[in-house]
Tab-separated table of C-alpha atoms (C1' of nucleotides) and ligand atoms in Angstrom:
chain	number	residue	atom	x	y	z
A	53	MET	CA	115.760	86.735	132.669
A	54	ASN	CA	116.902	85.775	136.163
A	55	SER	CA	120.475	84.787	136.866
A	56	LEU	CA	121.329	81.419	138.343
A	57	THR	CA	121.913	83.131	141.683
A	58	GLU	CA	118.517	84.882	141.561
A	59	GLU	CA	116.822	81.603	140.676
A	60	ASN	CA	118.318	79.950	143.737
A	61	TYR	CA	117.066	82.708	146.040
A	62	LEU	CA	113.573	82.544	144.540
A	63	LYS	CA	113.471	78.795	144.918
A	64	ALA	CA	114.603	79.039	148.555
A	65	LEU	CA	111.987	81.703	149.296
A	66	PHE	CA	109.283	79.564	147.697
A	67	ASN	CA	110.223	76.456	149.643
A	68	LEU	CA	110.607	78.237	152.970
A	69	SER	CA	107.327	80.092	152.626
A	70	GLN	CA	105.390	76.890	152.131
A	71	GLU	CA	104.405	77.106	155.809
A	72	ASN	CA	103.371	80.672	156.677
A	73	GLY	CA	104.011	82.552	153.434
A	74	GLU	CA	106.607	84.778	155.118
A	75	VAL	CA	110.346	84.239	155.575
A	76	SER	CA	112.904	86.084	157.679
A	77	VAL	CA	116.292	87.265	156.338
A	78	ASN	CA	117.867	85.087	158.964
A	79	GLU	CA	116.050	81.901	157.893
A	80	LEU	CA	116.853	82.538	154.247
A	81	SER	CA	120.473	83.212	155.138
A	82	LYS	CA	120.815	79.940	157.049
A	83	HIS	CA	119.037	77.948	154.350
A	84	LEU	CA	121.226	79.221	151.529
A	85	GLN	CA	124.375	79.361	153.727
A	86	ILE	CA	124.940	82.914	152.639
A	87	LYS	CA	125.576	85.701	155.203
A	88	MET	CA	122.741	88.112	156.080
A	89	PRO	CA	124.094	91.259	154.485
A	90	THR	CA	124.366	89.448	151.160
A	91	VAL	CA	120.770	88.280	151.502
A	92	THR	CA	119.599	91.818	152.381
A	93	SER	CA	121.183	93.232	149.259
A	94	MET	CA	119.776	90.520	147.032
A	95	MET	CA	116.311	91.146	148.479
A	96	LYS	CA	116.616	94.797	147.454
A	97	LYS	CA	117.484	93.670	143.978
A	98	LEU	CA	114.586	91.209	143.771
A	99	SER	CA	112.356	93.941	145.102
A	100	ASP	CA	113.439	96.215	142.295
A	101	LYS	CA	112.506	93.378	139.881
A	102	LYS	CA	109.069	93.133	141.568
A	103	LEU	CA	109.723	89.540	142.628
A	104	VAL	CA	109.820	90.097	146.376
A	105	ASN	CA	108.022	92.515	148.678
A	106	TYR	CA	110.828	93.912	150.753
A	107	GLU	CA	110.719	96.545	153.473
A	108	SER	CA	113.429	97.072	156.125
A	109	TYR	CA	112.981	94.853	159.184
A	110	LYS	CA	109.811	93.294	157.800
A	111	PRO	CA	109.424	89.630	156.868
A	112	LEU	CA	110.069	88.719	153.226
A	113	LYS	CA	107.235	87.742	150.900
A	114	LEU	CA	107.296	86.646	147.248
A	115	THR	CA	105.072	88.699	144.970
A	116	GLU	CA	102.671	86.893	142.652
A	117	LYS	CA	105.299	87.274	139.905
A	118	GLY	CA	108.031	85.974	142.240
A	119	ARG	CA	105.977	82.972	143.173
A	120	ARG	CA	105.293	82.196	139.516
A	121	GLU	CA	108.966	82.425	138.546
A	122	ALA	CA	110.049	80.433	141.602
A	123	GLY	CA	107.480	77.787	140.648
A	124	LEU	CA	108.927	77.498	137.191
A	125	VAL	CA	112.428	76.869	138.545
A	126	ILE	CA	111.019	74.218	140.910
A	127	ARG	CA	109.170	72.741	137.974
A	128	LYS	CA	112.480	72.399	136.073
A	129	HIS	CA	114.086	70.844	139.156
A	130	ARG	CA	111.439	68.235	139.687
A	131	LEU	CA	110.947	67.351	136.046
A	132	THR	CA	114.747	66.787	135.905
A	133	GLU	CA	114.698	64.548	138.962
A	134	MET	CA	111.902	62.506	137.447
A	135	PHE	CA	113.712	62.238	134.172
A	136	LEU	CA	116.959	61.139	135.826
A	137	VAL	CA	115.117	58.386	137.729
A	138	ASP	CA	112.606	57.205	135.165
A	139	LYS	CA	114.541	57.674	131.901
A	140	MET	CA	118.165	57.427	132.914
A	141	GLY	CA	118.094	54.854	135.688
A	142	PHE	CA	119.396	56.901	138.629
A	143	GLY	CA	118.297	56.122	142.215
A	144	TRP	CA	116.121	58.689	143.977
A	145	GLU	CA	119.078	59.445	146.273
A	146	GLN	CA	121.336	60.440	143.407
A	147	VAL	CA	119.316	63.024	141.601
A	148	HIS	CA	119.007	66.110	143.791
A	149	GLU	CA	122.520	67.478	143.241
A	150	ILE	CA	122.342	66.988	139.449
A	151	ALA	CA	118.884	68.592	139.270
A	152	GLU	CA	120.214	71.518	141.392
A	153	GLN	CA	122.411	72.357	138.338
A	154	ILE	CA	120.164	71.417	135.469
A	155	GLU	CA	117.269	73.493	136.848
A	156	HIS	CA	119.207	76.549	135.590
A	157	ILE	CA	119.381	75.521	131.927
A	158	HIS	CA	117.593	78.089	129.758
A	159	SER	CA	115.740	75.993	127.167
A	160	PRO	CA	111.973	75.679	127.252
A	161	GLU	CA	112.223	72.990	124.572
A	162	PHE	CA	114.481	70.851	126.737
A	163	PHE	CA	112.091	70.737	129.649
A	164	GLU	CA	109.081	70.480	127.321
A	165	LYS	CA	110.633	67.365	125.793
A	166	MET	CA	111.336	65.854	129.246
A	167	ASP	CA	107.760	66.465	130.279
A	168	GLU	CA	106.467	64.812	127.125
A	169	LEU	CA	108.787	61.788	127.384
A	170	LEU	CA	107.720	61.318	130.995
A	171	GLY	CA	104.029	61.506	130.089
A	172	TYR	CA	103.389	64.788	131.990
A	173	PRO	CA	104.058	63.532	135.547
A	174	LYS	CA	102.399	65.243	138.507
A	175	PHE	CA	104.989	64.245	141.148
A	176	ASP	CA	108.771	63.993	141.423
A	177	PRO	CA	110.602	60.909	142.699
A	178	HIS	CA	110.311	62.161	146.294
A	179	GLY	CA	106.583	62.646	146.060
A	180	SER	CA	106.695	66.442	145.692
A	181	PRO	CA	104.211	67.932	143.265
A	182	ILE	CA	105.528	69.306	140.000
A	183	PRO	CA	104.286	72.887	139.348
A	184	ASP	CA	102.429	73.345	136.059
A	185	LYS	CA	103.602	75.393	133.122
A	186	THR	CA	102.350	78.615	134.716
A	187	GLY	CA	104.369	77.882	137.904
A	188	LYS	CA	101.373	76.988	140.033
A	189	VAL	CA	101.540	74.045	142.334
A	190	GLU	CA	98.752	72.097	143.922
A	191	TRP	CA	99.836	71.569	147.529
A	192	ILE	CA	98.637	68.242	148.780
A	193	HIS	CA	98.204	67.877	152.496
A	194	TYR	CA	99.728	64.616	153.640
A	195	SER	CA	100.215	63.666	157.279
A	196	LYS	CA	103.567	63.037	158.890
A	197	LEU	CA	103.989	59.418	159.885
A	198	SER	CA	104.959	60.786	163.312
A	199	ASP	CA	101.439	62.236	163.674
A	200	CYS	CA	99.709	58.907	163.169
A	201	LYS	CA	98.397	56.562	165.896
A	202	ALA	CA	99.218	53.008	166.727
A	203	GLY	CA	97.187	50.722	164.601
A	204	ASP	CA	96.925	53.119	161.631
A	205	ALA	CA	97.361	51.729	158.139
A	206	VAL	CA	98.929	54.260	155.753
A	207	LYS	CA	100.729	54.577	152.418
A	208	LEU	CA	104.076	56.288	152.094
A	209	SER	CA	103.448	59.136	149.614
A	210	ALA	CA	106.367	61.566	149.946
A	211	VAL	CA	109.502	62.400	151.908
A	212	THR	CA	110.254	65.861	153.225
A	213	HIS	CA	114.037	65.621	152.937
A	214	SER	CA	116.038	64.470	149.896
A	215	SER	CA	119.524	64.131	151.286
A	216	ASP	CA	121.629	61.318	150.009
A	217	GLU	CA	122.093	59.827	153.504
A	218	PHE	CA	118.421	59.787	154.421
A	219	LEU	CA	117.306	58.278	151.142
A	220	LYS	CA	120.055	55.667	151.313
A	221	PHE	CA	118.846	54.782	154.747
A	222	LEU	CA	115.325	54.298	153.387
A	223	ASN	CA	116.784	52.103	150.621
A	224	THR	CA	118.414	49.790	153.160
A	225	ARG	CA	115.002	49.360	154.803
A	226	GLU	CA	113.284	48.917	151.431
A	227	LEU	CA	110.997	51.820	152.197
A	228	LYS	CA	109.838	53.427	148.959
A	229	LEU	CA	106.978	55.584	147.737
A	230	GLY	CA	103.720	53.595	147.609
A	231	THR	CA	104.743	51.208	150.399
A	232	LYS	CA	101.793	50.272	152.649
A	233	ILE	CA	102.739	50.646	156.271
A	234	ARG	CA	100.960	49.497	159.509
A	235	ILE	CA	101.929	51.124	162.789
A	236	LYS	CA	102.324	48.376	165.350
A	237	SER	CA	103.318	50.538	168.338
A	238	ILE	CA	104.704	53.938	169.325
A	239	GLU	CA	107.260	54.429	172.058
A	240	ALA	CA	105.814	57.267	174.167
A	241	PHE	CA	109.254	58.228	175.521
A	242	ASP	CA	110.976	59.187	172.262
A	243	GLY	CA	108.255	58.908	169.603
A	244	SER	CA	109.989	56.102	167.769
A	245	MET	CA	107.731	53.538	166.047
A	246	THR	CA	107.602	49.831	165.348
A	247	ILE	CA	106.053	49.363	161.884
A	248	SER	CA	105.377	46.561	159.441
A	249	TYR	CA	105.294	46.646	155.637
A	250	GLY	CA	105.917	44.182	152.807
A	251	LYS	CA	108.344	41.511	153.965
A	252	HIS	CA	109.387	43.645	156.922
A	253	LEU	CA	107.169	42.426	159.805
A	254	SER	CA	108.765	44.451	162.529
A	255	GLU	CA	111.063	47.446	161.839
A	256	HIS	CA	111.938	50.057	164.402
A	257	VAL	CA	112.260	53.674	163.122
A	258	SER	CA	113.244	56.696	165.098
A	259	CYS	CA	111.128	59.810	165.537
A	260	LEU	CA	113.522	61.780	163.235
A	261	VAL	CA	112.686	59.366	160.429
A	262	CYS	CA	108.925	59.340	161.111
A	263	GLU	CA	108.827	63.126	160.899
A	264	ARG	CA	110.313	62.995	157.444
A	265	LEU	CA	107.864	60.470	156.018
A	266	LEU	CA	104.578	61.821	154.597
A	267	VAL	CA	101.725	59.377	154.401
A	268	GLU	CA	98.095	59.053	153.308
A	269	LYS	CA	95.651	57.279	155.543
A	270	GLU	CA	94.105	54.282	153.778
B	443	MET	CA	137.972	72.897	139.079
B	444	ASN	CA	137.507	75.259	136.130
B	445	SER	CA	134.722	77.794	136.029
B	446	LEU	CA	132.134	77.853	133.285
B	447	THR	CA	133.978	80.793	131.749
B	448	GLU	CA	137.342	79.073	131.830
B	449	GLU	CA	135.815	75.941	130.261
B	450	ASN	CA	134.465	78.028	127.375
B	451	TYR	CA	137.912	79.537	126.757
B	452	LEU	CA	139.584	76.088	126.845
B	453	LYS	CA	137.046	74.693	124.420
B	454	ALA	CA	137.515	77.592	122.038
B	455	LEU	CA	141.292	77.232	122.142
B	456	PHE	CA	140.991	73.493	121.503
B	457	ASN	CA	138.656	73.991	118.544
B	458	LEU	CA	140.651	76.829	116.998
B	459	SER	CA	143.973	75.036	117.347
B	460	GLN	CA	142.724	72.046	115.374
B	461	GLU	CA	144.462	73.485	112.357
B	462	ASN	CA	147.946	74.683	113.331
B	463	GLY	CA	148.068	74.131	117.065
B	464	GLU	CA	148.479	77.816	117.708
B	465	VAL	CA	145.898	80.575	118.167
B	466	SER	CA	146.215	84.345	118.258
B	467	VAL	CA	144.591	86.532	120.908
B	468	ASN	CA	142.740	88.233	118.090
B	469	GLU	CA	141.317	85.008	116.708
B	470	LEU	CA	140.188	83.830	120.080
B	471	SER	CA	138.696	87.254	120.879
B	472	LYS	CA	136.638	87.172	117.643
B	473	HIS	CA	135.531	83.568	118.152
B	474	LEU	CA	134.272	84.129	121.688
B	475	GLN	CA	133.030	87.646	120.935
B	476	ILE	CA	135.026	88.950	123.908
B	477	LYS	CA	137.337	91.954	123.658
B	478	MET	CA	141.095	91.396	123.419
B	479	PRO	CA	142.104	92.811	126.798
B	480	THR	CA	139.667	90.429	128.536
B	481	VAL	CA	141.162	87.565	126.582
B	482	THR	CA	144.707	88.584	127.461
B	483	SER	CA	143.906	88.650	131.170
B	484	MET	CA	142.177	85.251	131.017
B	485	MET	CA	145.254	83.862	129.226
B	486	LYS	CA	147.399	84.980	132.153
B	487	LYS	CA	145.055	83.257	134.516
B	488	LEU	CA	144.991	79.987	132.514
B	489	SER	CA	148.782	80.259	132.283
B	490	ASP	CA	148.972	80.408	136.085
B	491	LYS	CA	146.863	77.226	136.153
B	492	LYS	CA	149.275	75.638	133.677
B	493	LEU	CA	146.536	75.171	131.112
B	494	VAL	CA	147.920	77.529	128.466
B	495	ASN	CA	151.465	78.494	127.434
B	496	TYR	CA	151.311	82.269	127.372
B	497	GLU	CA	154.041	84.762	126.701
B	498	SER	CA	153.416	88.362	125.652
B	499	TYR	CA	152.993	88.838	121.959
B	500	LYS	CA	153.453	85.110	121.228
B	501	PRO	CA	150.798	82.847	119.849
B	502	LEU	CA	148.708	80.925	122.425
B	503	LYS	CA	149.125	77.184	122.892
B	504	LEU	CA	147.268	74.776	125.168
B	505	THR	CA	149.512	72.762	127.455
B	506	GLU	CA	149.072	68.963	127.600
B	507	LYS	CA	146.946	69.507	130.729
B	508	GLY	CA	144.899	72.235	128.977
B	509	ARG	CA	144.316	69.986	125.960
B	510	ARG	CA	143.133	67.190	128.238
B	511	GLU	CA	140.714	69.413	130.151
B	512	ALA	CA	139.419	71.051	126.989
B	513	GLY	CA	138.882	67.538	125.563
B	514	LEU	CA	136.788	66.577	128.551
B	515	VAL	CA	134.514	69.601	128.114
B	516	ILE	CA	134.100	68.800	124.431
B	517	ARG	CA	133.399	65.197	125.417
B	518	LYS	CA	130.533	66.407	127.593
B	519	HIS	CA	129.285	68.674	124.798
B	520	ARG	CA	129.225	65.957	122.179
B	521	LEU	CA	127.814	63.231	124.418
B	522	THR	CA	125.059	65.639	125.299
B	523	GLU	CA	124.305	66.333	121.669
B	524	MET	CA	124.141	62.639	120.951
B	525	PHE	CA	121.857	62.052	123.904
B	526	LEU	CA	119.533	64.841	122.888
B	527	VAL	CA	119.204	63.475	119.349
B	528	ASP	CA	119.196	59.716	120.014
B	529	LYS	CA	117.397	59.521	123.368
B	530	MET	CA	115.232	62.597	123.471
B	531	GLY	CA	114.227	63.044	119.839
B	532	PHE	CA	115.682	66.432	119.018
B	533	GLY	CA	116.851	67.266	115.493
B	534	TRP	CA	120.602	67.785	114.867
B	535	GLU	CA	119.881	71.466	114.290
B	536	GLN	CA	118.336	71.916	117.763
B	537	VAL	CA	120.998	70.506	120.053
B	538	HIS	CA	124.044	72.781	119.962
B	539	GLU	CA	122.713	75.611	122.134
B	540	ILE	CA	121.401	73.221	124.792
B	541	ALA	CA	124.667	71.275	124.814
B	542	GLU	CA	126.513	74.567	125.168
B	543	GLN	CA	124.925	74.867	128.609
B	544	ILE	CA	124.848	71.224	129.735
B	545	GLU	CA	128.552	70.775	129.000
B	546	HIS	CA	129.205	72.751	132.156
B	547	ILE	CA	127.299	70.412	134.524
B	548	HIS	CA	129.646	69.015	137.133
B	549	SER	CA	128.647	65.375	137.549
B	550	PRO	CA	130.782	62.549	136.215
B	551	GLU	CA	127.914	60.122	136.915
B	552	PHE	CA	125.544	62.075	134.709
B	553	PHE	CA	127.787	61.878	131.643
B	554	GLU	CA	128.852	58.328	132.474
B	555	LYS	CA	125.187	57.328	132.385
B	556	MET	CA	124.563	59.137	129.065
B	557	ASP	CA	127.583	57.375	127.593
B	558	GLU	CA	126.335	54.005	128.805
B	559	LEU	CA	122.696	54.544	127.576
B	560	LEU	CA	124.053	55.599	124.193
B	561	GLY	CA	126.318	52.536	123.923
B	562	TYR	CA	129.620	54.402	124.077
B	563	PRO	CA	129.267	56.356	120.821
B	564	LYS	CA	132.364	57.474	118.932
B	565	PHE	CA	130.786	60.398	117.033
B	566	ASP	CA	128.306	63.166	117.762
B	567	PRO	CA	125.215	63.945	115.576
B	568	HIS	CA	127.325	66.199	113.359
B	569	GLY	CA	130.011	63.535	112.728
B	570	SER	CA	132.547	65.061	115.133
B	571	PRO	CA	134.539	62.539	117.153
B	572	ILE	CA	133.773	62.274	120.862
B	573	PRO	CA	136.929	62.488	122.998
B	574	ASP	CA	137.608	59.515	125.284
B	575	LYS	CA	137.476	59.643	129.088
B	576	THR	CA	141.048	60.971	129.227
B	577	GLY	CA	140.138	63.858	126.950
B	578	LYS	CA	141.975	62.469	123.896
B	579	VAL	CA	140.388	62.635	120.529
B	580	GLU	CA	141.138	60.680	117.410
B	581	TRP	CA	141.122	63.240	114.615
B	582	ILE	CA	139.823	61.643	111.441
B	583	HIS	CA	140.833	63.214	108.206
B	584	TYR	CA	137.847	63.592	105.994
B	585	SER	CA	137.912	65.530	102.713
B	586	LYS	CA	135.781	68.622	102.067
B	587	LEU	CA	133.183	67.954	99.371
B	588	SER	CA	134.524	71.111	97.714
B	589	ASP	CA	137.898	69.418	97.238
B	590	CYS	CA	136.410	66.439	95.320
B	591	LYS	CA	136.335	66.031	91.536
B	592	ALA	CA	133.422	65.617	89.151
B	593	GLY	CA	132.433	61.955	89.012
B	594	ASP	CA	133.589	61.137	92.589
B	595	ALA	CA	131.257	58.976	94.672
B	596	VAL	CA	131.464	59.897	98.371
B	597	LYS	CA	129.685	59.453	101.661
B	598	LEU	CA	128.656	62.414	103.839
B	599	SER	CA	130.415	61.792	107.131
B	600	ALA	CA	130.436	65.119	109.036
B	601	VAL	CA	129.628	68.825	108.866
B	602	THR	CA	132.081	71.526	109.941
B	603	HIS	CA	129.395	74.020	111.098
B	604	SER	CA	126.478	73.297	113.394
B	605	SER	CA	124.400	76.479	113.085
B	606	ASP	CA	120.681	76.110	113.146
B	607	GLU	CA	120.267	77.736	109.701
B	608	PHE	CA	122.873	75.584	107.952
B	609	LEU	CA	121.493	72.319	109.349
B	610	LYS	CA	117.948	73.319	108.597
B	611	PHE	CA	119.055	73.968	105.023
B	612	LEU	CA	120.531	70.449	104.868
B	613	ASN	CA	117.247	69.097	106.223
B	614	THR	CA	115.248	70.710	103.403
B	615	ARG	CA	117.559	68.978	100.955
B	616	GLU	CA	117.366	65.686	102.841
B	617	LEU	CA	121.136	65.657	103.222
B	618	LYS	CA	122.119	63.689	106.349
B	619	LEU	CA	125.147	61.866	107.644
B	620	GLY	CA	125.674	58.581	105.764
B	621	THR	CA	124.112	59.876	102.524
B	622	LYS	CA	125.879	58.572	99.443
B	623	ILE	CA	126.595	61.399	97.040
B	624	ARG	CA	127.816	61.436	93.415
B	625	ILE	CA	129.258	64.577	91.969
B	626	LYS	CA	127.779	65.181	88.552
B	627	SER	CA	129.538	68.391	87.679
B	628	ILE	CA	131.428	71.347	89.147
B	629	GLU	CA	130.922	74.925	87.986
B	630	ALA	CA	134.455	76.227	87.479
B	631	PHE	CA	133.423	79.862	87.912
B	632	ASP	CA	132.094	79.697	91.519
B	633	GLY	CA	132.854	76.144	92.689
B	634	SER	CA	129.206	75.241	93.044
B	635	MET	CA	128.259	71.612	92.354
B	636	THR	CA	125.532	69.578	90.877
B	637	ILE	CA	125.167	66.353	92.847
B	638	SER	CA	122.854	63.362	93.042
B	639	TYR	CA	121.926	61.229	96.062
B	640	GLY	CA	118.931	59.087	97.084
B	641	LYS	CA	115.793	60.401	95.425
B	642	HIS	CA	117.510	63.678	94.543
B	643	LEU	CA	118.797	63.114	91.011
B	644	SER	CA	120.069	66.671	90.449
B	645	GLU	CA	120.580	69.150	93.257
B	646	HIS	CA	122.660	72.279	92.906
B	647	VAL	CA	124.690	73.324	95.954
B	648	SER	CA	126.819	76.401	96.419
B	649	CYS	CA	130.546	76.371	97.166
B	650	LEU	CA	129.875	77.662	100.705
B	651	VAL	CA	127.805	74.547	101.347
B	652	CYS	CA	130.364	72.203	99.753
B	653	GLU	CA	133.089	73.566	102.017
B	654	ARG	CA	131.107	72.675	105.071
B	655	LEU	CA	130.418	69.078	104.113
B	656	LEU	CA	133.032	66.469	104.990
B	657	VAL	CA	133.035	63.257	103.007
B	658	GLU	CA	134.782	59.945	102.740
B	659	LYS	CA	135.641	58.658	99.298
B	660	GLU	CA	133.915	55.311	98.596
C	771	DT	C1'	163.517	101.369	105.519
C	772	DT	C1'	160.331	104.300	107.170
C	773	DA	C1'	155.263	104.941	107.773
C	774	DA	C1'	150.776	102.965	108.328
C	775	DA	C1'	147.967	99.446	109.915
C	776	DT	C1'	147.071	95.744	112.885
C	777	DA	C1'	147.550	93.211	117.137
C	778	DA	C1'	148.415	93.030	121.937
C	779	DT	C1'	149.035	94.986	126.475
C	780	DT	C1'	148.323	98.146	130.347
C	781	DA	C1'	145.570	100.935	133.187
C	782	DG	C1'	141.465	101.938	135.074
C	783	DA	C1'	136.174	101.388	135.412
C	784	DT	C1'	132.008	98.633	136.151
C	785	DA	C1'	128.647	94.983	137.681
C	786	DA	C1'	127.472	90.758	140.143
C	787	DG	C1'	127.776	88.349	144.083
C	788	DA	C1'	130.113	87.204	147.954
C	789	DC	C1'	132.420	88.682	152.590
C	790	DT	C1'	133.631	91.226	157.500
C	791	DA	C1'	133.124	94.830	160.858
C	792	DA	C1'	130.388	98.119	162.916
C	793	DC	C1'	126.048	99.866	164.065
C	794	DA	C1'	120.892	99.978	164.641
C	795	DA	C1'	116.407	97.964	165.446
C	796	DA	C1'	113.457	94.580	167.294
C	797	DT	C1'	112.623	91.038	170.501
C	798	DA	C1'	113.233	88.479	174.640
C	799	DT	C1'	114.464	88.289	179.476
C	800	DA	C1'	115.337	89.648	183.979
D	15	DT	C1'	110.897	98.874	182.408
D	16	DA	C1'	115.743	98.282	181.617
D	17	DT	C1'	119.056	95.315	179.750
D	18	DA	C1'	120.716	91.590	176.958
D	19	DT	C1'	120.233	88.918	172.896
D	20	DT	C1'	119.043	88.332	168.350
D	21	DT	C1'	118.079	90.067	163.936
D	22	DG	C1'	118.839	93.193	160.292
D	23	DT	C1'	121.233	97.066	157.883
D	24	DT	C1'	125.151	100.009	156.332
D	25	DA	C1'	129.629	100.723	154.831
D	26	DG	C1'	133.421	99.107	152.758
D	27	DT	C1'	136.397	95.233	150.691
D	28	DC	C1'	137.280	91.339	147.470
D	29	DT	C1'	137.055	88.296	143.280
D	30	DT	C1'	135.521	87.157	138.696
D	31	DA	C1'	134.584	88.584	134.388
D	32	DT	C1'	133.628	92.034	131.536
D	33	DC	C1'	134.440	96.795	129.234
D	34	DT	C1'	136.927	101.357	127.098
D	35	DA	C1'	140.784	104.354	126.294
D	36	DA	C1'	145.513	104.832	125.876
D	37	DT	C1'	149.877	102.935	124.801
D	38	DT	C1'	153.202	99.745	122.849
D	39	DA	C1'	154.821	96.043	119.873
D	40	DT	C1'	154.605	93.653	115.597
D	41	DT	C1'	153.560	93.221	110.860
D	42	DT	C1'	152.548	95.040	106.333
D	43	DA	C1'	152.958	98.235	102.741
D	44	DA	C1'	154.764	102.237	100.538
E	1785	LIG	MN1	115.300	67.873	144.769
E	1786	LIG	MN1	120.301	75.403	141.895
E	1787	LIG	MN1	129.506	76.509	126.932
E	1788	LIG	MN1	128.364	68.935	117.517
DNA sequence: TTAAATAATTAGATAAGACTAACAAATATA
DNA sequence: TATATTTGTTAGTCTTATCTAATTATTTAA
């Protein structure tokens, strides 16, 4: 049984290794806001538990076991977010912090029941895939809106950041998952875009925002 | 902000002082299954935080502040149990352990939402009163079934123990809150009773069971 | 009212998870 | 290549929450 602290390290490793599979102590330290020596000593502990491959001065890698257990924590997190939004009426900007705590509840029955009540959802409210009961996750390759061309017609499928402020900003623009977007023009200088969707015929969004929106081409 | 550990001590003190208002270190130690020296040192800490009145070799007493904060933890516990039963479909015997963990979630909005979805319930699934938002609880004085007389007609209103085994036993006998019970006879030797209710025209229940059932006289 | 039993405290140890300061290794830059 | 910067490790400290062993106070019983 992993402690709450261990679960948070595993989850962070999993999320950070999405890209290249390897993570540096420095990266992990910054992500968790925990100083490097503390991270080093936890890596030794997780290495003893066969959850992480750790060798001095080498990049960190989750083992198969570590990836599985991290996946199960992320499953609990995302199921919880979905439950909070769909069954309790929270907004997608309100759920991350609560899920950050509930993901550590030890009760298979509790999450099993959530899953059942939700009808076995495949994605969380931010469009992230929910790992299956074995901890495996199907990684879907969306494009960033910022990588699209003028004239493209796309569907907003996920967001890469779940901070309160960012999601509230999207709320004010009525941008939600499923929204069909057409790119009217791209400002070459700063990468900002003018887009149209629903009732919004001409909205201007900064590059920072475009990079956080994941879309599927229609 | 109290830690999970502190919250568990406060809750235990609150529950144990229901009777006389005072609790011994020994009692608390046994209830929490934590050795006496550990309890003593926590009492000093809670005393520094003005949550407990502690003096060497004197009985323990929650302060007004301590009683309020304990009440708020118990509120979270009981709201959770109610939510699990009413909104998620768990049986009353399945919810205590889960609530024991969820009661420590720090999110007023989460419990506010539960309360709202439940329609501001006054009692939990075991008939215990839910403290209000200020941590105050209205203590209702039910009688123990074991204190009733032959011939009495009563309504089962609460149970004093929430263990899995006890509640499963009640399930097998179809004894639930609200059940109208008539006491047919009492065995003077061991205090066991023969009772009738619903389709059950003659059930025999031990003294141990009768002491754990709280009833209202009709 | 003294002795025995029980309850409570003190002292000191341990484990988890965090930190800082000092040092070492690896990487980047001149 | 030599030096500077960045990254990572070691050593040692701190806090929280637990324990055991030894001691002291209180309560019960002889
Ligand atoms: Mn999240
Ligand atoms: Mn977390
Ligand atoms: Mn608890
Ligand atoms: Mn209860």
